[in-house]
Amino acid sequence: MGSHESHTMLTDEWLTPPEIIKALGPFDLDPCSPITRPWDTALKHYSILDMGLLQPWEGRVWMNPPYGQETGRWMERLAAHSNGIALIFARTETEMFRRFVWEKADAVFFFYGRLSFYRVDGTQGKTNSGAPSCLVAYGEDNIKAIEASGLKGYLVRLQRAPHE
Ligand SMILES: C[S@@+](CC[C@H](N)C(=O)[O-])C[C@H]1O[C@@H](n2cnc3c(N)ncnc32)[C@H](O)[C@@H]1O
């Protein structure tokens, strides 16, 4: 299969391309970070040793969460925190996407093309991710950061009916 998505059964350790963090930062917290990281993604990091979901979250959050079934719990937490940007696969039809993106986020940015993620040793994966990725923004400041980032893609602001 040769894509990162096919590797996700084996590992969560696919890191955000650093130029994306640079374009969108600075962030106060990355709640799901490798134990040993090749670069900082925020001022403060939690790894699996800290169990990031059990910790307090403060400030502006950068979140590229663990994949698969895990993703929903992290997105639920970021939606409740309501200040941050998540990088996830653009699986727009899933229940997770409906509950925590379409119904809770303020904007979604769909990347042009596919991303190639990095290994924890700082080298880039040889194949692209095999699927489309998007940024999910919670909070107006995070929408503005995406608009100012220069990243290539399409920003969609979400407007919900008052009862939602
Ligand atoms: C897709 S990677 C993204 C890493 C980094 N946030 C980035 O943007 O480059 C997800 C990370 O979450 C970490 N992780 C998995 N379970 C975790 C947990 N319970 N608490 C904190 N981090 C966790 C993994 O070790 C992995 O480094």
JSON list of C-alpha atoms and ligand atoms in Angstrom, two decimals:
[
{"chain": "A", "resi": 1, "resn": "MET", "atom": "CA", "xyz": [0.00, 0.00, 0.00]},
{"chain": "A", "resi": 2, "resn": "GLY", "atom": "CA", "xyz": [2.93, 2.33, 0.69]},
{"chain": "A", "resi": 3, "resn": "SER", "atom": "CA", "xyz": [1.12, 5.14, 2.47]},
{"chain": "A", "resi": 4, "resn": "HIS", "atom": "CA", "xyz": [1.26, 6.53, 5.99]},
{"chain": "A", "resi": 5, "resn": "GLU", "atom": "CA", "xyz": [-2.36, 5.64, 6.45]},
{"chain": "A", "resi": 6, "resn": "SER", "atom": "CA", "xyz": [-1.50, 2.00, 5.91]},
{"chain": "A", "resi": 7, "resn": "HIS", "atom": "CA", "xyz": [1.22, 2.37, 8.53]},
{"chain": "A", "resi": 8, "resn": "THR", "atom": "CA", "xyz": [-1.08, 3.80, 11.14]},
{"chain": "A", "resi": 9, "resn": "MET", "atom": "CA", "xyz": [-1.95, 0.34, 12.40]},
{"chain": "A", "resi": 10, "resn": "LEU", "atom": "CA", "xyz": [1.71, 0.05, 13.36]},
{"chain": "A", "resi": 11, "resn": "THR", "atom": "CA", "xyz": [2.65, 3.46, 14.69]},
{"chain": "A", "resi": 12, "resn": "ASP", "atom": "CA", "xyz": [1.40, 6.89, 15.72]},
{"chain": "A", "resi": 13, "resn": "GLU", "atom": "CA", "xyz": [4.84, 8.36, 15.29]},
{"chain": "A", "resi": 14, "resn": "TRP", "atom": "CA", "xyz": [4.30, 10.34, 12.10]},
{"chain": "A", "resi": 15, "resn": "LEU", "atom": "CA", "xyz": [5.19, 13.93, 12.81]},
{"chain": "A", "resi": 16, "resn": "THR", "atom": "CA", "xyz": [3.83, 17.14, 11.33]},
{"chain": "A", "resi": 17, "resn": "PRO", "atom": "CA", "xyz": [6.03, 18.70, 8.63]},
{"chain": "A", "resi": 18, "resn": "PRO", "atom": "CA", "xyz": [7.90, 21.38, 10.60]},
{"chain": "A", "resi": 19, "resn": "GLU", "atom": "CA", "xyz": [7.15, 24.11, 8.09]},
{"chain": "A", "resi": 20, "resn": "ILE", "atom": "CA", "xyz": [3.45, 23.77, 8.97]},
{"chain": "A", "resi": 21, "resn": "ILE", "atom": "CA", "xyz": [4.15, 24.36, 12.67]},
{"chain": "A", "resi": 22, "resn": "LYS", "atom": "CA", "xyz": [6.37, 27.29, 11.77]},
{"chain": "A", "resi": 23, "resn": "ALA", "atom": "CA", "xyz": [3.69, 28.81, 9.54]},
{"chain": "A", "resi": 24, "resn": "LEU", "atom": "CA", "xyz": [0.96, 28.51, 12.18]},
{"chain": "A", "resi": 25, "resn": "GLY", "atom": "CA", "xyz": [2.79, 28.95, 15.49]},
{"chain": "A", "resi": 26, "resn": "PRO", "atom": "CA", "xyz": [3.76, 29.74, 18.12]},
{"chain": "A", "resi": 27, "resn": "PHE", "atom": "CA", "xyz": [1.63, 27.36, 20.20]},
{"chain": "A", "resi": 28, "resn": "ASP", "atom": "CA", "xyz": [1.46, 27.05, 23.99]},
{"chain": "A", "resi": 29, "resn": "LEU", "atom": "CA", "xyz": [0.84, 23.30, 24.17]},
{"chain": "A", "resi": 30, "resn": "ASP", "atom": "CA", "xyz": [1.20, 20.11, 22.14]},
{"chain": "A", "resi": 31, "resn": "PRO", "atom": "CA", "xyz": [-0.70, 17.54, 24.23]},
{"chain": "A", "resi": 32, "resn": "CYS", "atom": "CA", "xyz": [0.34, 14.51, 22.12]},
{"chain": "A", "resi": 33, "resn": "SER", "atom": "CA", "xyz": [3.99, 14.65, 21.30]},
{"chain": "A", "resi": 34, "resn": "PRO", "atom": "CA", "xyz": [6.68, 11.94, 20.90]},
{"chain": "A", "resi": 35, "resn": "ILE", "atom": "CA", "xyz": [8.71, 10.96, 23.97]},
{"chain": "A", "resi": 36, "resn": "THR", "atom": "CA", "xyz": [11.83, 12.13, 22.13]},
{"chain": "A", "resi": 37, "resn": "ARG", "atom": "CA", "xyz": [11.08, 14.81, 19.54]},
{"chain": "A", "resi": 38, "resn": "PRO", "atom": "CA", "xyz": [13.34, 16.16, 16.79]},
{"chain": "A", "resi": 39, "resn": "TRP", "atom": "CA", "xyz": [11.93, 19.71, 17.20]},
{"chain": "A", "resi": 40, "resn": "ASP", "atom": "CA", "xyz": [9.57, 21.64, 19.44]},
{"chain": "A", "resi": 41, "resn": "THR", "atom": "CA", "xyz": [5.99, 22.08, 18.30]},
{"chain": "A", "resi": 42, "resn": "ALA", "atom": "CA", "xyz": [4.91, 24.26, 21.25]},
{"chain": "A", "resi": 43, "resn": "LEU", "atom": "CA", "xyz": [6.23, 25.79, 24.47]},
{"chain": "A", "resi": 44, "resn": "LYS", "atom": "CA", "xyz": [4.99, 22.78, 26.45]},
{"chain": "A", "resi": 45, "resn": "HIS", "atom": "CA", "xyz": [4.62, 19.14, 25.36]},
{"chain": "A", "resi": 46, "resn": "TYR", "atom": "CA", "xyz": [2.92, 16.07, 26.79]},
{"chain": "A", "resi": 47, "resn": "SER", "atom": "CA", "xyz": [3.94, 12.61, 25.63]},
{"chain": "A", "resi": 48, "resn": "ILE", "atom": "CA", "xyz": [2.32, 9.22, 26.14]},
{"chain": "A", "resi": 49, "resn": "LEU", "atom": "CA", "xyz": [4.25, 9.05, 29.44]},
{"chain": "A", "resi": 50, "resn": "ASP", "atom": "CA", "xyz": [2.19, 12.02, 30.66]},
{"chain": "A", "resi": 51, "resn": "MET", "atom": "CA", "xyz": [-1.11, 10.73, 29.21]},
{"chain": "A", "resi": 52, "resn": "GLY", "atom": "CA", "xyz": [-1.94, 14.05, 27.57]},
{"chain": "A", "resi": 53, "resn": "LEU", "atom": "CA", "xyz": [-5.71, 13.64, 27.88]},
{"chain": "A", "resi": 54, "resn": "LEU", "atom": "CA", "xyz": [-5.41, 13.46, 31.67]},
{"chain": "A", "resi": 55, "resn": "GLN", "atom": "CA", "xyz": [-3.40, 16.68, 31.93]},
{"chain": "A", "resi": 56, "resn": "PRO", "atom": "CA", "xyz": [-4.59, 20.30, 32.14]},
{"chain": "A", "resi": 57, "resn": "TRP", "atom": "CA", "xyz": [-4.63, 22.11, 28.78]},
{"chain": "A", "resi": 58, "resn": "GLU", "atom": "CA", "xyz": [-3.81, 25.81, 28.71]},
{"chain": "A", "resi": 59, "resn": "GLY", "atom": "CA", "xyz": [-3.45, 28.36, 25.96]},
{"chain": "A", "resi": 60, "resn": "ARG", "atom": "CA", "xyz": [-3.21, 27.85, 22.25]},
{"chain": "A", "resi": 61, "resn": "VAL", "atom": "CA", "xyz": [-2.99, 24.15, 21.35]},
{"chain": "A", "resi": 62, "resn": "TRP", "atom": "CA", "xyz": [-1.32, 22.40, 18.43]},
{"chain": "A", "resi": 63, "resn": "MET", "atom": "CA", "xyz": [-2.68, 18.89, 17.99]},
{"chain": "A", "resi": 64, "resn": "ASN", "atom": "CA", "xyz": [-1.81, 16.15, 15.50]},
{"chain": "A", "resi": 65, "resn": "PRO", "atom": "CA", "xyz": [-3.53, 13.39, 17.47]},
{"chain": "A", "resi": 66, "resn": "PRO", "atom": "CA", "xyz": [-3.00, 9.62, 17.65]},
{"chain": "A", "resi": 67, "resn": "TYR", "atom": "CA", "xyz": [-4.70, 7.92, 14.71]},
{"chain": "A", "resi": 68, "resn": "GLY", "atom": "CA", "xyz": [-7.68, 5.60, 14.35]},
{"chain": "A", "resi": 69, "resn": "GLN", "atom": "CA", "xyz": [-10.26, 5.15, 17.10]},
{"chain": "A", "resi": 70, "resn": "GLU", "atom": "CA", "xyz": [-8.16, 7.35, 19.41]},
{"chain": "A", "resi": 71, "resn": "THR", "atom": "CA", "xyz": [-8.62, 10.48, 17.31]},
{"chain": "A", "resi": 72, "resn": "GLY", "atom": "CA", "xyz": [-12.18, 11.17, 18.46]},
{"chain": "A", "resi": 73, "resn": "ARG", "atom": "CA", "xyz": [-11.29, 11.47, 22.15]},
{"chain": "A", "resi": 74, "resn": "TRP", "atom": "CA", "xyz": [-8.57, 14.01, 21.35]},
{"chain": "A", "resi": 75, "resn": "MET", "atom": "CA", "xyz": [-10.84, 15.99, 19.04]},
{"chain": "A", "resi": 76, "resn": "GLU", "atom": "CA", "xyz": [-13.55, 16.03, 21.69]},
{"chain": "A", "resi": 77, "resn": "ARG", "atom": "CA", "xyz": [-11.08, 17.50, 24.16]},
{"chain": "A", "resi": 78, "resn": "LEU", "atom": "CA", "xyz": [-9.82, 20.16, 21.73]},
{"chain": "A", "resi": 79, "resn": "ALA", "atom": "CA", "xyz": [-13.38, 21.13, 20.80]},
{"chain": "A", "resi": 80, "resn": "ALA", "atom": "CA", "xyz": [-14.15, 21.62, 24.51]},
{"chain": "A", "resi": 81, "resn": "HIS", "atom": "CA", "xyz": [-10.91, 23.58, 25.00]},
{"chain": "A", "resi": 82, "resn": "SER", "atom": "CA", "xyz": [-11.92, 25.73, 21.98]},
{"chain": "A", "resi": 83, "resn": "ASN", "atom": "CA", "xyz": [-8.50, 27.27, 21.35]},
{"chain": "A", "resi": 84, "resn": "GLY", "atom": "CA", "xyz": [-6.28, 25.47, 18.90]},
{"chain": "A", "resi": 85, "resn": "ILE", "atom": "CA", "xyz": [-5.64, 23.83, 15.58]},
{"chain": "A", "resi": 86, "resn": "ALA", "atom": "CA", "xyz": [-5.79, 20.10, 14.84]},
{"chain": "A", "resi": 87, "resn": "LEU", "atom": "CA", "xyz": [-4.23, 18.30, 11.89]},
{"chain": "A", "resi": 88, "resn": "ILE", "atom": "CA", "xyz": [-6.24, 15.23, 10.94]},
{"chain": "A", "resi": 89, "resn": "PHE", "atom": "CA", "xyz": [-7.15, 13.20, 7.87]},
{"chain": "A", "resi": 90, "resn": "ALA", "atom": "CA", "xyz": [-10.03, 14.77, 5.95]},
{"chain": "A", "resi": 91, "resn": "ARG", "atom": "CA", "xyz": [-12.41, 11.89, 6.47]},
{"chain": "A", "resi": 92, "resn": "THR", "atom": "CA", "xyz": [-15.35, 14.21, 6.30]},
{"chain": "A", "resi": 93, "resn": "GLU", "atom": "CA", "xyz": [-17.98, 11.46, 6.35]},
{"chain": "A", "resi": 94, "resn": "THR", "atom": "CA", "xyz": [-17.07, 9.90, 9.71]},
{"chain": "A", "resi": 95, "resn": "GLU", "atom": "CA", "xyz": [-19.00, 10.26, 12.94]},
{"chain": "A", "resi": 96, "resn": "MET", "atom": "CA", "xyz": [-15.92, 11.76, 14.55]},
{"chain": "A", "resi": 97, "resn": "PHE", "atom": "CA", "xyz": [-15.74, 14.46, 11.87]},
{"chain": "A", "resi": 98, "resn": "ARG", "atom": "CA", "xyz": [-19.45, 15.23, 12.19]},
{"chain": "A", "resi": 99, "resn": "ARG", "atom": "CA", "xyz": [-19.41, 15.48, 15.99]},
{"chain": "A", "resi": 100, "resn": "PHE", "atom": "CA", "xyz": [-16.17, 17.39, 16.58]},
{"chain": "A", "resi": 101, "resn": "VAL", "atom": "CA", "xyz": [-15.52, 19.20, 13.31]},
{"chain": "A", "resi": 102, "resn": "TRP", "atom": "CA", "xyz": [-18.74, 19.96, 11.45]},
{"chain": "A", "resi": 103, "resn": "GLU", "atom": "CA", "xyz": [-20.68, 20.54, 14.70]},
{"chain": "A", "resi": 104, "resn": "LYS", "atom": "CA", "xyz": [-17.98, 22.16, 16.87]},
{"chain": "A", "resi": 105, "resn": "ALA", "atom": "CA", "xyz": [-15.14, 23.70, 14.87]},
{"chain": "A", "resi": 106, "resn": "ASP", "atom": "CA", "xyz": [-14.99, 27.24, 13.49]},
{"chain": "A", "resi": 107, "resn": "ALA", "atom": "CA", "xyz": [-13.21, 26.45, 10.23]},
{"chain": "A", "resi": 108, "resn": "VAL", "atom": "CA", "xyz": [-11.59, 23.66, 8.22]},
{"chain": "A", "resi": 109, "resn": "PHE", "atom": "CA", "xyz": [-8.60, 24.15, 5.93]},
{"chain": "A", "resi": 110, "resn": "PHE", "atom": "CA", "xyz": [-8.21, 21.52, 3.22]},
{"chain": "A", "resi": 111, "resn": "PHE", "atom": "CA", "xyz": [-4.60, 21.15, 2.11]},
{"chain": "A", "resi": 112, "resn": "TYR", "atom": "CA", "xyz": [-3.79, 21.27, -1.56]},
{"chain": "A", "resi": 113, "resn": "GLY", "atom": "CA", "xyz": [-2.40, 17.82, -2.40]},
{"chain": "A", "resi": 114, "resn": "ARG", "atom": "CA", "xyz": [-1.15, 15.32, 0.18]},
{"chain": "A", "resi": 115, "resn": "LEU", "atom": "CA", "xyz": [1.30, 15.87, 3.03]},
{"chain": "A", "resi": 116, "resn": "SER", "atom": "CA", "xyz": [4.43, 13.85, 3.69]},
{"chain": "A", "resi": 117, "resn": "PHE", "atom": "CA", "xyz": [4.95, 13.34, 7.40]},
{"chain": "A", "resi": 118, "resn": "TYR", "atom": "CA", "xyz": [8.23, 12.93, 9.31]},
{"chain": "A", "resi": 119, "resn": "ARG", "atom": "CA", "xyz": [9.75, 10.22, 11.46]},
{"chain": "A", "resi": 120, "resn": "VAL", "atom": "CA", "xyz": [10.88, 10.89, 15.04]},
{"chain": "A", "resi": 121, "resn": "ASP", "atom": "CA", "xyz": [14.50, 10.94, 13.83]},
{"chain": "A", "resi": 122, "resn": "GLY", "atom": "CA", "xyz": [13.61, 14.07, 11.85]},
{"chain": "A", "resi": 123, "resn": "THR", "atom": "CA", "xyz": [13.70, 12.46, 8.40]},
{"chain": "A", "resi": 124, "resn": "GLN", "atom": "CA", "xyz": [10.78, 12.77, 6.01]},
{"chain": "A", "resi": 125, "resn": "GLY", "atom": "CA", "xyz": [8.75, 9.70, 5.03]},
{"chain": "A", "resi": 126, "resn": "LYS", "atom": "CA", "xyz": [9.47, 8.45, 1.52]},
{"chain": "A", "resi": 127, "resn": "THR", "atom": "CA", "xyz": [5.80, 8.33, 0.54]},
{"chain": "A", "resi": 128, "resn": "ASN", "atom": "CA", "xyz": [3.02, 10.81, 1.03]},
{"chain": "A", "resi": 129, "resn": "SER", "atom": "CA", "xyz": [0.27, 10.20, 3.57]},
{"chain": "A", "resi": 130, "resn": "GLY", "atom": "CA", "xyz": [-1.96, 8.39, 1.08]},
{"chain": "A", "resi": 131, "resn": "ALA", "atom": "CA", "xyz": [-4.99, 10.48, 2.02]},
{"chain": "A", "resi": 132, "resn": "PRO", "atom": "CA", "xyz": [-6.08, 14.12, 2.18]},
{"chain": "A", "resi": 133, "resn": "SER", "atom": "CA", "xyz": [-5.32, 16.09, 5.36]},
{"chain": "A", "resi": 134, "resn": "CYS", "atom": "CA", "xyz": [-6.98, 19.13, 6.86]},
{"chain": "A", "resi": 135, "resn": "LEU", "atom": "CA", "xyz": [-6.49, 21.65, 9.65]},
{"chain": "A", "resi": 136, "resn": "VAL", "atom": "CA", "xyz": [-9.39, 22.15, 12.04]},
{"chain": "A", "resi": 137, "resn": "ALA", "atom": "CA", "xyz": [-9.56, 25.55, 13.75]},
{"chain": "A", "resi": 138, "resn": "TYR", "atom": "CA", "xyz": [-11.25, 26.31, 17.06]},
{"chain": "A", "resi": 139, "resn": "GLY", "atom": "CA", "xyz": [-11.36, 30.03, 17.81]},
{"chain": "A", "resi": 140, "resn": "GLU", "atom": "CA", "xyz": [-11.18, 33.08, 15.57]},
{"chain": "A", "resi": 141, "resn": "ASP", "atom": "CA", "xyz": [-7.46, 33.71, 16.27]},
{"chain": "A", "resi": 142, "resn": "ASN", "atom": "CA", "xyz": [-6.68, 30.28, 14.90]},
{"chain": "A", "resi": 143, "resn": "ILE", "atom": "CA", "xyz": [-8.64, 30.96, 11.72]},
{"chain": "A", "resi": 144, "resn": "LYS", "atom": "CA", "xyz": [-6.64, 34.17, 11.32]},
{"chain": "A", "resi": 145, "resn": "ALA", "atom": "CA", "xyz": [-3.39, 32.24, 11.82]},
{"chain": "A", "resi": 146, "resn": "ILE", "atom": "CA", "xyz": [-4.35, 29.86, 9.01]},
{"chain": "A", "resi": 147, "resn": "GLU", "atom": "CA", "xyz": [-5.29, 32.76, 6.76]},
{"chain": "A", "resi": 148, "resn": "ALA", "atom": "CA", "xyz": [-1.91, 34.41, 7.42]},
{"chain": "A", "resi": 149, "resn": "SER", "atom": "CA", "xyz": [0.11, 31.20, 7.14]},
{"chain": "A", "resi": 150, "resn": "GLY", "atom": "CA", "xyz": [0.68, 31.09, 3.39]},
{"chain": "A", "resi": 151, "resn": "LEU", "atom": "CA", "xyz": [-0.09, 27.34, 3.44]},
{"chain": "A", "resi": 152, "resn": "LYS", "atom": "CA", "xyz": [-1.59, 26.08, 0.19]},
{"chain": "A", "resi": 153, "resn": "GLY", "atom": "CA", "xyz": [-5.19, 24.99, 0.40]},
{"chain": "A", "resi": 154, "resn": "TYR", "atom": "CA", "xyz": [-8.77, 26.07, 0.89]},
{"chain": "A", "resi": 155, "resn": "LEU", "atom": "CA", "xyz": [-10.29, 27.52, 4.06]},
{"chain": "A", "resi": 156, "resn": "VAL", "atom": "CA", "xyz": [-13.95, 26.85, 4.80]},
{"chain": "A", "resi": 157, "resn": "ARG", "atom": "CA", "xyz": [-15.53, 28.81, 7.65]},
{"chain": "A", "resi": 158, "resn": "LEU", "atom": "CA", "xyz": [-18.30, 26.88, 9.39]},
{"chain": "A", "resi": 159, "resn": "GLN", "atom": "CA", "xyz": [-21.59, 28.46, 10.25]},
{"chain": "A", "resi": 160, "resn": "ARG", "atom": "CA", "xyz": [-24.00, 26.56, 12.43]},
{"chain": "A", "resi": 161, "resn": "ALA", "atom": "CA", "xyz": [-27.66, 27.10, 13.09]},
{"chain": "A", "resi": 162, "resn": "PRO", "atom": "CA", "xyz": [-28.24, 28.65, 16.57]},
{"chain": "A", "resi": 163, "resn": "HIS", "atom": "CA", "xyz": [-29.68, 25.41, 18.02]},
{"chain": "A", "resi": 164, "resn": "GLU", "atom": "CA", "xyz": [-26.50, 23.41, 17.33]},
{"chain": "B", "resi": 1, "resn": "LIG", "atom": "C1", "xyz": [0.59, 11.76, 14.90]},
{"chain": "B", "resi": 1, "resn": "LIG", "atom": "S1", "xyz": [1.85, 11.96, 16.15]},
{"chain": "B", "resi": 1, "resn": "LIG", "atom": "C2", "xyz": [2.04, 13.73, 16.18]},
{"chain": "B", "resi": 1, "resn": "LIG", "atom": "C3", "xyz": [3.21, 14.20, 16.96]},
{"chain": "B", "resi": 1, "resn": "LIG", "atom": "C4", "xyz": [3.35, 15.74, 17.12]},
{"chain": "B", "resi": 1, "resn": "LIG", "atom": "N1", "xyz": [2.23, 16.26, 17.88]},
{"chain": "B", "resi": 1, "resn": "LIG", "atom": "C5", "xyz": [3.43, 16.47, 15.79]},
{"chain": "B", "resi": 1, "resn": "LIG", "atom": "O1", "xyz": [2.52, 17.23, 15.49]},
{"chain": "B", "resi": 1, "resn": "LIG", "atom": "O2", "xyz": [4.40, 16.28, 15.07]},
{"chain": "B", "resi": 1, "resn": "LIG", "atom": "C6", "xyz": [0.88, 11.61, 17.62]},
{"chain": "B", "resi": 1, "resn": "LIG", "atom": "C7", "xyz": [1.74, 11.54, 18.86]},
{"chain": "B", "resi": 1, "resn": "LIG", "atom": "O3", "xyz": [0.90, 11.28, 20.00]},
{"chain": "B", "resi": 1, "resn": "LIG", "atom": "C8", "xyz": [1.66, 10.55, 20.93]},
{"chain": "B", "resi": 1, "resn": "LIG", "atom": "N2", "xyz": [0.73, 9.94, 21.89]},
{"chain": "B", "resi": 1, "resn": "LIG", "atom": "C9", "xyz": [0.05, 8.77, 21.76]},
{"chain": "B", "resi": 1, "resn": "LIG", "atom": "N3", "xyz": [-0.72, 8.56, 22.83]},
{"chain": "B", "resi": 1, "resn": "LIG", "atom": "C10", "xyz": [-0.53, 9.62, 23.67]},
{"chain": "B", "resi": 1, "resn": "LIG", "atom": "C11", "xyz": [-1.04, 9.98, 24.94]},
{"chain": "B", "resi": 1, "resn": "LIG", "atom": "N4", "xyz": [-1.92, 9.20, 25.59]},
{"chain": "B", "resi": 1, "resn": "LIG", "atom": "N5", "xyz": [-0.62, 11.15, 25.51]},
{"chain": "B", "resi": 1, "resn": "LIG", "atom": "C12", "xyz": [0.27, 11.95, 24.85]},
{"chain": "B", "resi": 1, "resn": "LIG", "atom": "N6", "xyz": [0.80, 11.63, 23.65]},
{"chain": "B", "resi": 1, "resn": "LIG", "atom": "C13", "xyz": [0.41, 10.49, 23.06]},
{"chain": "B", "resi": 1, "resn": "LIG", "atom": "C14", "xyz": [2.43, 9.58, 20.06]},
{"chain": "B", "resi": 1, "resn": "LIG", "atom": "O4", "xyz": [3.56, 9.06, 20.75]},
{"chain": "B", "resi": 1, "resn": "LIG", "atom": "C15", "xyz": [2.80, 10.45, 18.87]},
{"chain": "B", "resi": 1, "resn": "LIG", "atom": "O5", "xyz": [4.05, 11.04, 19.05]}
]
